[in-house]
Amino acid sequence: PAIPAMENGTPASPDAHQDHLRHGVLARQSCPVRLHPAPREVQVVSSSAPSDAQLRLEGTGPVQKKELSQWWTPQPLANRIAEWCVQPGATVLEPCAGSGNLLRACLAFTNDVTGFEIDQEWFAVAAAETTVGASLTCLDFMAEEPDSSSSRDIVVMNPPYEKGQDAAWIAHAIMFAPRVVALVPSRTLYGAKKHRQIWSRYRLARVAHLVRRPIFKGAGGKFDLCVVDVRREPPSLACEVSWWL
């Protein structure tokens, strides 16, 4: 079989991404709010080769709770995900807003972004800021049911990973939009249960594999991450594959 082309058909340069990444803080409240860029360092741990460096998915603020699978998306990665999938003017839902990096990234392409966050502490941190473009609410997305008013063009998220939550979140999110783009462990692509939940029912249109493995609170490198683009369409063998350095 043919070897899938790299993104845009050409190999990406290892220098295309800086080792010093920026992380942001979200303003969240139940009315329209402003997401100000508030940069802070997201560390990258270097090894012998730049392509072996690892991404540190953590930031400052309230304690990140392991039981809620709170691992924030580095802002440069969030920006790349949004550029990869958000059409100008699209209506976007981010159901697990966390520190707000994906929300902020999506706002570069549209001013109609809805975000949910279950953690009251992180919600409170965000409530101090105001602006246009994003509407944030503190609630449990998995307890929400879709209706005509909640329909969006696309869901963009970094969902919880533990105990199969990644597949459950994708299956739930696709009821709110015909397209779901999610940052998930590569293992989400495999297994009979995940096949029943997602891949036997919906189309995997694109997948981008992250070359660098993540670091969580000083530990990491134990599994790989990818970004999946899932469509509410019949399954198909046609899937665009790329690798992000």
PDB file of C-alpha atoms in Angstrom:
ATOM      1  CA  PRO A   1       0.000   0.000   0.000  1.00  0.00           C
ATOM      2  CA  ALA A   2       1.070   3.598  -0.559  1.00  0.00           C
ATOM      3  CA  ILE A   3       2.787   5.364   2.299  1.00  0.00           C
ATOM      4  CA  PRO A   4       0.577   8.235   3.570  1.00  0.00           C
ATOM      5  CA  ALA A   5       1.947  11.682   2.807  1.00  0.00           C
ATOM      6  CA  MET A   6       3.071  13.950   5.571  1.00  0.00           C
ATOM      7  CA  GLU A   7       0.861  16.937   6.327  1.00  0.00           C
ATOM      8  CA  ASN A   8       0.332  19.117   3.214  1.00  0.00           C
ATOM      9  CA  GLY A   9       2.035  16.403   1.185  1.00  0.00           C
ATOM     10  CA  THR A  10       5.593  17.189   2.315  1.00  0.00           C
ATOM     11  CA  PRO A  11       7.626  16.221   5.358  1.00  0.00           C
ATOM     12  CA  ALA A  12       7.410  18.741   8.156  1.00  0.00           C
ATOM     13  CA  SER A  13      10.622  20.340   9.389  1.00  0.00           C
ATOM     14  CA  PRO A  14      11.757  19.409  12.916  1.00  0.00           C
ATOM     15  CA  ASP A  15      12.358  23.142  13.406  1.00  0.00           C
ATOM     16  CA  ALA A  16       8.741  23.972  12.609  1.00  0.00           C
ATOM     17  CA  HIS A  17       7.807  23.969  16.302  1.00  0.00           C
ATOM     18  CA  GLN A  18       9.652  25.842  19.014  1.00  0.00           C
ATOM     19  CA  ASP A  19      10.767  23.982  22.123  1.00  0.00           C
ATOM     20  CA  HIS A  20       9.553  26.883  24.256  1.00  0.00           C
ATOM     21  CA  LEU A  21       5.771  26.649  24.105  1.00  0.00           C
ATOM     22  CA  ARG A  22       3.212  29.005  25.568  1.00  0.00           C
ATOM     23  CA  HIS A  23       0.231  28.087  27.737  1.00  0.00           C
ATOM     24  CA  GLY A  24      -2.776  30.334  28.460  1.00  0.00           C
ATOM     25  CA  VAL A  25      -5.408  30.870  31.132  1.00  0.00           C
ATOM     26  CA  LEU A  26      -9.121  30.768  30.380  1.00  0.00           C
ATOM     27  CA  ALA A  27     -11.774  33.175  31.540  1.00  0.00           C
ATOM     28  CA  ARG A  28     -14.971  31.205  32.114  1.00  0.00           C
ATOM     29  CA  GLN A  29     -18.399  32.282  33.214  1.00  0.00           C
ATOM     30  CA  SER A  30     -21.986  31.636  32.290  1.00  0.00           C
ATOM     31  CA  CYS A  31     -22.191  34.702  30.037  1.00  0.00           C
ATOM     32  CA  PRO A  32     -20.046  35.829  27.062  1.00  0.00           C
ATOM     33  CA  VAL A  33     -16.443  36.239  28.187  1.00  0.00           C
ATOM     34  CA  ARG A  34     -13.103  37.382  26.809  1.00  0.00           C
ATOM     35  CA  LEU A  35     -10.164  35.032  26.529  1.00  0.00           C
ATOM     36  CA  HIS A  36      -7.053  37.174  26.917  1.00  0.00           C
ATOM     37  CA  PRO A  37      -3.719  35.667  25.915  1.00  0.00           C
ATOM     38  CA  ALA A  38      -1.957  35.221  29.250  1.00  0.00           C
ATOM     39  CA  PRO A  39       1.233  33.374  28.283  1.00  0.00           C
ATOM     40  CA  ARG A  40       3.048  31.033  30.605  1.00  0.00           C
ATOM     41  CA  GLU A  41       5.689  28.463  29.897  1.00  0.00           C
ATOM     42  CA  VAL A  42       4.822  24.902  28.910  1.00  0.00           C
ATOM     43  CA  GLN A  43       8.056  23.008  29.365  1.00  0.00           C
ATOM     44  CA  VAL A  44       9.480  20.658  26.796  1.00  0.00           C
ATOM     45  CA  VAL A  45      11.949  18.105  28.113  1.00  0.00           C
ATOM     46  CA  SER A  46      14.728  17.637  25.585  1.00  0.00           C
ATOM     47  CA  SER A  47      16.602  14.423  24.947  1.00  0.00           C
ATOM     48  CA  SER A  48      19.384  13.605  22.509  1.00  0.00           C
ATOM     49  CA  ALA A  49      17.377  14.628  19.434  1.00  0.00           C
ATOM     50  CA  PRO A  50      14.823  17.443  18.987  1.00  0.00           C
ATOM     51  CA  SER A  51      12.251  15.031  17.552  1.00  0.00           C
ATOM     52  CA  ASP A  52      12.464  12.984  20.775  1.00  0.00           C
ATOM     53  CA  ALA A  53      11.477  15.926  23.006  1.00  0.00           C
ATOM     54  CA  GLN A  54       8.352  15.460  25.088  1.00  0.00           C
ATOM     55  CA  LEU A  55       5.409  17.793  25.668  1.00  0.00           C
ATOM     56  CA  ARG A  56       4.577  18.739  29.255  1.00  0.00           C
ATOM     57  CA  LEU A  57       0.791  18.968  29.608  1.00  0.00           C
ATOM     58  CA  GLU A  58       0.471  21.001  32.769  1.00  0.00           C
ATOM     59  CA  GLY A  59       0.224  24.605  33.898  1.00  0.00           C
ATOM     60  CA  THR A  60      -0.143  26.948  36.860  1.00  0.00           C
ATOM     61  CA  GLY A  61      -3.347  27.814  38.690  1.00  0.00           C
ATOM     62  CA  PRO A  62      -5.664  25.600  40.785  1.00  0.00           C
ATOM     63  CA  VAL A  63      -4.473  22.053  41.346  1.00  0.00           C
ATOM     64  CA  GLN A  64      -5.033  19.868  38.290  1.00  0.00           C
ATOM     65  CA  LYS A  65      -7.150  16.946  39.462  1.00  0.00           C
ATOM     66  CA  LYS A  66      -6.125  13.511  38.228  1.00  0.00           C
ATOM     67  CA  GLU A  67      -9.607  12.146  38.891  1.00  0.00           C
ATOM     68  CA  LEU A  68     -10.945  14.644  36.327  1.00  0.00           C
ATOM     69  CA  SER A  69      -8.105  13.822  33.909  1.00  0.00           C
ATOM     70  CA  GLN A  70      -7.028  17.466  33.839  1.00  0.00           C
ATOM     71  CA  TRP A  71      -4.082  17.671  31.448  1.00  0.00           C
ATOM     72  CA  TRP A  72      -4.038  20.934  29.524  1.00  0.00           C
ATOM     73  CA  THR A  73      -3.301  21.212  25.813  1.00  0.00           C
ATOM     74  CA  PRO A  74      -0.174  23.334  25.141  1.00  0.00           C
ATOM     75  CA  GLN A  75      -1.219  26.526  23.363  1.00  0.00           C
ATOM     76  CA  PRO A  76       0.862  25.918  20.193  1.00  0.00           C
ATOM     77  CA  LEU A  77      -0.688  22.457  19.844  1.00  0.00           C
ATOM     78  CA  ALA A  78      -4.164  23.904  20.481  1.00  0.00           C
ATOM     79  CA  ASN A  79      -3.504  26.506  17.773  1.00  0.00           C
ATOM     80  CA  ARG A  80      -2.492  23.828  15.305  1.00  0.00           C
ATOM     81  CA  ILE A  81      -5.578  21.739  16.053  1.00  0.00           C
ATOM     82  CA  ALA A  82      -7.865  24.743  15.515  1.00  0.00           C
ATOM     83  CA  GLU A  83      -6.123  25.674  12.264  1.00  0.00           C
ATOM     84  CA  TRP A  84      -6.496  22.047  11.140  1.00  0.00           C
ATOM     85  CA  CYS A  85     -10.227  21.834  11.660  1.00  0.00           C
ATOM     86  CA  VAL A  86     -12.110  25.079  12.408  1.00  0.00           C
ATOM     87  CA  GLN A  87     -13.672  26.781   9.404  1.00  0.00           C
ATOM     88  CA  PRO A  88     -14.067  30.594   9.534  1.00  0.00           C
ATOM     89  CA  GLY A  89     -17.377  31.474  11.174  1.00  0.00           C
ATOM     90  CA  ALA A  90     -18.116  27.926  12.351  1.00  0.00           C
ATOM     91  CA  THR A  91     -20.082  27.317  15.538  1.00  0.00           C
ATOM     92  CA  VAL A  92     -17.795  25.478  17.952  1.00  0.00           C
ATOM     93  CA  LEU A  93     -18.334  23.550  21.177  1.00  0.00           C
ATOM     94  CA  GLU A  94     -15.449  22.796  23.564  1.00  0.00           C
ATOM     95  CA  PRO A  95     -17.049  20.588  26.251  1.00  0.00           C
ATOM     96  CA  CYS A  96     -14.060  20.210  28.597  1.00  0.00           C
ATOM     97  CA  ALA A  97     -12.527  23.668  28.528  1.00  0.00           C
ATOM     98  CA  GLY A  98      -9.853  23.177  31.184  1.00  0.00           C
ATOM     99  CA  SER A  99      -7.386  26.077  31.017  1.00  0.00           C
ATOM    100  CA  GLY A 100      -9.019  27.385  27.838  1.00  0.00           C
ATOM    101  CA  ASN A 101      -6.271  26.901  25.279  1.00  0.00           C
ATOM    102  CA  LEU A 102      -8.470  25.176  22.707  1.00  0.00           C
ATOM    103  CA  LEU A 103     -11.183  27.790  23.202  1.00  0.00           C
ATOM    104  CA  ARG A 104      -8.670  30.569  22.656  1.00  0.00           C
ATOM    105  CA  ALA A 105      -7.323  28.856  19.561  1.00  0.00           C
ATOM    106  CA  CYS A 106     -10.796  28.446  18.056  1.00  0.00           C
ATOM    107  CA  LEU A 107     -11.547  32.144  18.615  1.00  0.00           C
ATOM    108  CA  ALA A 108      -8.899  32.963  16.015  1.00  0.00           C
ATOM    109  CA  PHE A 109     -11.300  31.568  13.391  1.00  0.00           C
ATOM    110  CA  THR A 110     -14.790  32.253  14.740  1.00  0.00           C
ATOM    111  CA  ASN A 111     -16.584  34.381  17.310  1.00  0.00           C
ATOM    112  CA  ASP A 112     -19.158  31.692  18.120  1.00  0.00           C
ATOM    113  CA  VAL A 113     -17.534  29.349  20.638  1.00  0.00           C
ATOM    114  CA  THR A 114     -19.342  27.612  23.495  1.00  0.00           C
ATOM    115  CA  GLY A 115     -17.364  26.056  26.320  1.00  0.00           C
ATOM    116  CA  PHE A 116     -18.228  23.872  29.305  1.00  0.00           C
ATOM    117  CA  GLU A 117     -16.084  23.199  32.377  1.00  0.00           C
ATOM    118  CA  ILE A 118     -17.036  20.887  35.229  1.00  0.00           C
ATOM    119  CA  ASP A 119     -14.430  22.114  37.748  1.00  0.00           C
ATOM    120  CA  GLN A 120     -15.749  25.050  39.790  1.00  0.00           C
ATOM    121  CA  GLU A 121     -12.219  26.133  40.791  1.00  0.00           C
ATOM    122  CA  TRP A 122     -11.013  26.565  37.218  1.00  0.00           C
ATOM    123  CA  PHE A 123     -14.357  28.110  36.311  1.00  0.00           C
ATOM    124  CA  ALA A 124     -13.919  30.653  39.119  1.00  0.00           C
ATOM    125  CA  VAL A 125     -10.443  31.579  37.885  1.00  0.00           C
ATOM    126  CA  ALA A 126     -11.944  32.413  34.503  1.00  0.00           C
ATOM    127  CA  ALA A 127     -15.025  34.251  35.756  1.00  0.00           C
ATOM    128  CA  ALA A 128     -13.032  37.454  36.388  1.00  0.00           C
ATOM    129  CA  GLU A 129     -12.548  38.205  32.682  1.00  0.00           C
ATOM    130  CA  THR A 130     -15.168  39.411  30.208  1.00  0.00           C
ATOM    131  CA  THR A 131     -15.503  39.754  26.447  1.00  0.00           C
ATOM    132  CA  VAL A 132     -17.100  38.669  23.195  1.00  0.00           C
ATOM    133  CA  GLY A 133     -16.759  35.486  21.207  1.00  0.00           C
ATOM    134  CA  ALA A 134     -17.067  32.728  23.787  1.00  0.00           C
ATOM    135  CA  SER A 135     -19.871  31.665  26.112  1.00  0.00           C
ATOM    136  CA  LEU A 136     -18.711  29.538  29.063  1.00  0.00           C
ATOM    137  CA  THR A 137     -20.766  27.586  31.573  1.00  0.00           C
ATOM    138  CA  CYS A 138     -19.799  25.461  34.575  1.00  0.00           C
ATOM    139  CA  LEU A 139     -21.487  22.086  34.054  1.00  0.00           C
ATOM    140  CA  ASP A 140     -20.926  18.384  33.451  1.00  0.00           C
ATOM    141  CA  PHE A 141     -21.053  17.878  29.679  1.00  0.00           C
ATOM    142  CA  MET A 142     -21.609  14.133  29.972  1.00  0.00           C
ATOM    143  CA  ALA A 143     -24.853  14.821  31.846  1.00  0.00           C
ATOM    144  CA  GLU A 144     -26.138  17.096  29.062  1.00  0.00           C
ATOM    145  CA  GLU A 145     -28.579  15.958  26.375  1.00  0.00           C
ATOM    146  CA  PRO A 146     -28.511  17.477  22.874  1.00  0.00           C
ATOM    147  CA  ASP A 147     -31.392  19.520  21.492  1.00  0.00           C
ATOM    148  CA  SER A 148     -31.870  21.861  18.547  1.00  0.00           C
ATOM    149  CA  SER A 149     -30.472  24.826  20.482  1.00  0.00           C
ATOM    150  CA  SER A 150     -27.268  22.958  21.407  1.00  0.00           C
ATOM    151  CA  SER A 151     -26.348  21.879  17.854  1.00  0.00           C
ATOM    152  CA  ARG A 152     -22.924  23.077  16.646  1.00  0.00           C
ATOM    153  CA  ASP A 153     -20.870  22.703  13.478  1.00  0.00           C
ATOM    154  CA  ILE A 154     -17.967  21.050  15.262  1.00  0.00           C
ATOM    155  CA  VAL A 155     -16.821  19.854  18.680  1.00  0.00           C
ATOM    156  CA  VAL A 156     -13.136  20.430  19.460  1.00  0.00           C
ATOM    157  CA  MET A 157     -11.797  18.898  22.677  1.00  0.00           C
ATOM    158  CA  ASN A 158      -9.097  17.239  24.742  1.00  0.00           C
ATOM    159  CA  PRO A 159     -11.340  14.814  26.665  1.00  0.00           C
ATOM    160  CA  PRO A 160     -10.558  12.692  29.737  1.00  0.00           C
ATOM    161  CA  TYR A 161      -8.548   9.581  28.870  1.00  0.00           C
ATOM    162  CA  GLU A 162      -8.763   7.212  31.831  1.00  0.00           C
ATOM    163  CA  LYS A 163     -10.944   4.075  31.862  1.00  0.00           C
ATOM    164  CA  GLY A 164     -12.192   4.453  28.299  1.00  0.00           C
ATOM    165  CA  GLN A 165     -13.594   7.937  28.843  1.00  0.00           C
ATOM    166  CA  ASP A 166     -12.044   9.149  25.579  1.00  0.00           C
ATOM    167  CA  ALA A 167     -14.308   6.936  23.442  1.00  0.00           C
ATOM    168  CA  ALA A 168     -17.350   7.710  25.600  1.00  0.00           C
ATOM    169  CA  TRP A 169     -16.764  11.452  25.199  1.00  0.00           C
ATOM    170  CA  ILE A 170     -16.420  11.178  21.418  1.00  0.00           C
ATOM    171  CA  ALA A 171     -19.613   9.104  21.200  1.00  0.00           C
ATOM    172  CA  HIS A 172     -21.459  11.679  23.315  1.00  0.00           C
ATOM    173  CA  ALA A 173     -19.983  14.717  21.556  1.00  0.00           C
ATOM    174  CA  ILE A 174     -20.988  13.558  18.086  1.00  0.00           C
ATOM    175  CA  MET A 175     -24.627  13.912  19.152  1.00  0.00           C
ATOM    176  CA  PHE A 176     -24.000  17.666  19.454  1.00  0.00           C
ATOM    177  CA  ALA A 177     -22.243  18.186  16.098  1.00  0.00           C
ATOM    178  CA  PRO A 178     -21.701  16.259  12.846  1.00  0.00           C
ATOM    179  CA  ARG A 179     -17.944  16.522  13.351  1.00  0.00           C
ATOM    180  CA  VAL A 180     -15.749  15.909  16.398  1.00  0.00           C
ATOM    181  CA  VAL A 181     -12.027  16.662  16.575  1.00  0.00           C
ATOM    182  CA  ALA A 182     -10.315  15.324  19.685  1.00  0.00           C
ATOM    183  CA  LEU A 183      -6.814  15.008  21.120  1.00  0.00           C
ATOM    184  CA  VAL A 184      -6.703  11.428  22.425  1.00  0.00           C
ATOM    185  CA  PRO A 185      -4.274   8.579  23.137  1.00  0.00           C
ATOM    186  CA  SER A 186      -3.497   6.545  20.026  1.00  0.00           C
ATOM    187  CA  ARG A 187      -4.987   3.519  21.790  1.00  0.00           C
ATOM    188  CA  THR A 188      -8.398   5.139  21.221  1.00  0.00           C
ATOM    189  CA  LEU A 189      -8.137   3.798  17.662  1.00  0.00           C
ATOM    190  CA  TYR A 190      -8.004   0.179  18.824  1.00  0.00           C
ATOM    191  CA  GLY A 191     -10.031  -2.369  20.776  1.00  0.00           C
ATOM    192  CA  ALA A 192     -13.383  -4.089  20.334  1.00  0.00           C
ATOM    193  CA  LYS A 193     -15.237  -1.819  22.768  1.00  0.00           C
ATOM    194  CA  LYS A 194     -14.021   1.381  21.086  1.00  0.00           C
ATOM    195  CA  HIS A 195     -14.854  -0.140  17.714  1.00  0.00           C
ATOM    196  CA  ARG A 196     -18.413  -0.740  18.885  1.00  0.00           C
ATOM    197  CA  GLN A 197     -18.705   2.743  20.389  1.00  0.00           C
ATOM    198  CA  ILE A 198     -17.187   4.771  17.553  1.00  0.00           C
ATOM    199  CA  TRP A 199     -15.429   3.227  14.579  1.00  0.00           C
ATOM    200  CA  SER A 200     -18.193   0.828  13.498  1.00  0.00           C
ATOM    201  CA  ARG A 201     -20.679   3.718  13.570  1.00  0.00           C
ATOM    202  CA  TYR A 202     -18.841   6.830  12.370  1.00  0.00           C
ATOM    203  CA  ARG A 203     -16.187   7.804   9.827  1.00  0.00           C
ATOM    204  CA  LEU A 204     -12.616   8.496  10.830  1.00  0.00           C
ATOM    205  CA  ALA A 205     -11.853  11.116   8.171  1.00  0.00           C
ATOM    206  CA  ARG A 206      -8.385  12.178   9.346  1.00  0.00           C
ATOM    207  CA  VAL A 207      -5.867  11.322  12.020  1.00  0.00           C
ATOM    208  CA  ALA A 208      -2.718  13.269  12.920  1.00  0.00           C
ATOM    209  CA  HIS A 209      -0.152  11.373  14.997  1.00  0.00           C
ATOM    210  CA  LEU A 210       1.963  13.418  17.418  1.00  0.00           C
ATOM    211  CA  VAL A 211       5.602  12.426  17.134  1.00  0.00           C
ATOM    212  CA  ARG A 212       6.426  13.626  20.648  1.00  0.00           C
ATOM    213  CA  ARG A 213       4.959  11.792  23.628  1.00  0.00           C
ATOM    214  CA  PRO A 214       3.414  13.743  26.524  1.00  0.00           C
ATOM    215  CA  ILE A 215       4.686  14.292  30.052  1.00  0.00           C
ATOM    216  CA  PHE A 216       2.119  14.409  32.871  1.00  0.00           C
ATOM    217  CA  LYS A 217       3.358  15.905  36.153  1.00  0.00           C
ATOM    218  CA  GLY A 218       6.918  14.719  35.579  1.00  0.00           C
ATOM    219  CA  ALA A 219       5.993  11.269  34.250  1.00  0.00           C
ATOM    220  CA  GLY A 220       5.363  10.423  30.653  1.00  0.00           C
ATOM    221  CA  GLY A 221       6.500   8.846  27.456  1.00  0.00           C
ATOM    222  CA  LYS A 222       4.373   5.768  28.143  1.00  0.00           C
ATOM    223  CA  PHE A 223       1.845   6.221  25.334  1.00  0.00           C
ATOM    224  CA  ASP A 224       1.298   8.192  22.151  1.00  0.00           C
ATOM    225  CA  LEU A 225      -1.211  10.894  21.317  1.00  0.00           C
ATOM    226  CA  CYS A 226      -3.091  11.642  18.121  1.00  0.00           C
ATOM    227  CA  VAL A 227      -5.749  14.049  16.894  1.00  0.00           C
ATOM    228  CA  VAL A 228      -8.795  12.385  15.336  1.00  0.00           C
ATOM    229  CA  ASP A 229     -11.349  13.979  13.018  1.00  0.00           C
ATOM    230  CA  VAL A 230     -14.561  11.973  13.369  1.00  0.00           C
ATOM    231  CA  ARG A 231     -17.603  12.569  11.146  1.00  0.00           C
ATOM    232  CA  ARG A 232     -21.220  11.581  11.696  1.00  0.00           C
ATOM    233  CA  GLU A 233     -21.126   9.584   8.467  1.00  0.00           C
ATOM    234  CA  PRO A 234     -20.969   5.873   7.590  1.00  0.00           C
ATOM    235  CA  PRO A 235     -17.554   4.297   8.269  1.00  0.00           C
ATOM    236  CA  SER A 236     -15.063   4.313   5.410  1.00  0.00           C
ATOM    237  CA  LEU A 237     -11.590   2.906   4.788  1.00  0.00           C
ATOM    238  CA  ALA A 238     -10.495   6.241   3.308  1.00  0.00           C
ATOM    239  CA  CYS A 239      -8.603   8.159   6.005  1.00  0.00           C
ATOM    240  CA  GLU A 240      -6.036  10.961   5.655  1.00  0.00           C
ATOM    241  CA  VAL A 241      -3.005  10.308   7.866  1.00  0.00           C
ATOM    242  CA  SER A 242      -0.327  12.789   8.914  1.00  0.00           C
ATOM    243  CA  TRP A 243       2.426  13.144  11.537  1.00  0.00           C
ATOM    244  CA  TRP A 244       3.016  16.301  13.560  1.00  0.00           C
ATOM    245  CA  LEU A 245       6.453  17.059  14.948  1.00  0.00           C
TER     246      LEU A 245
END
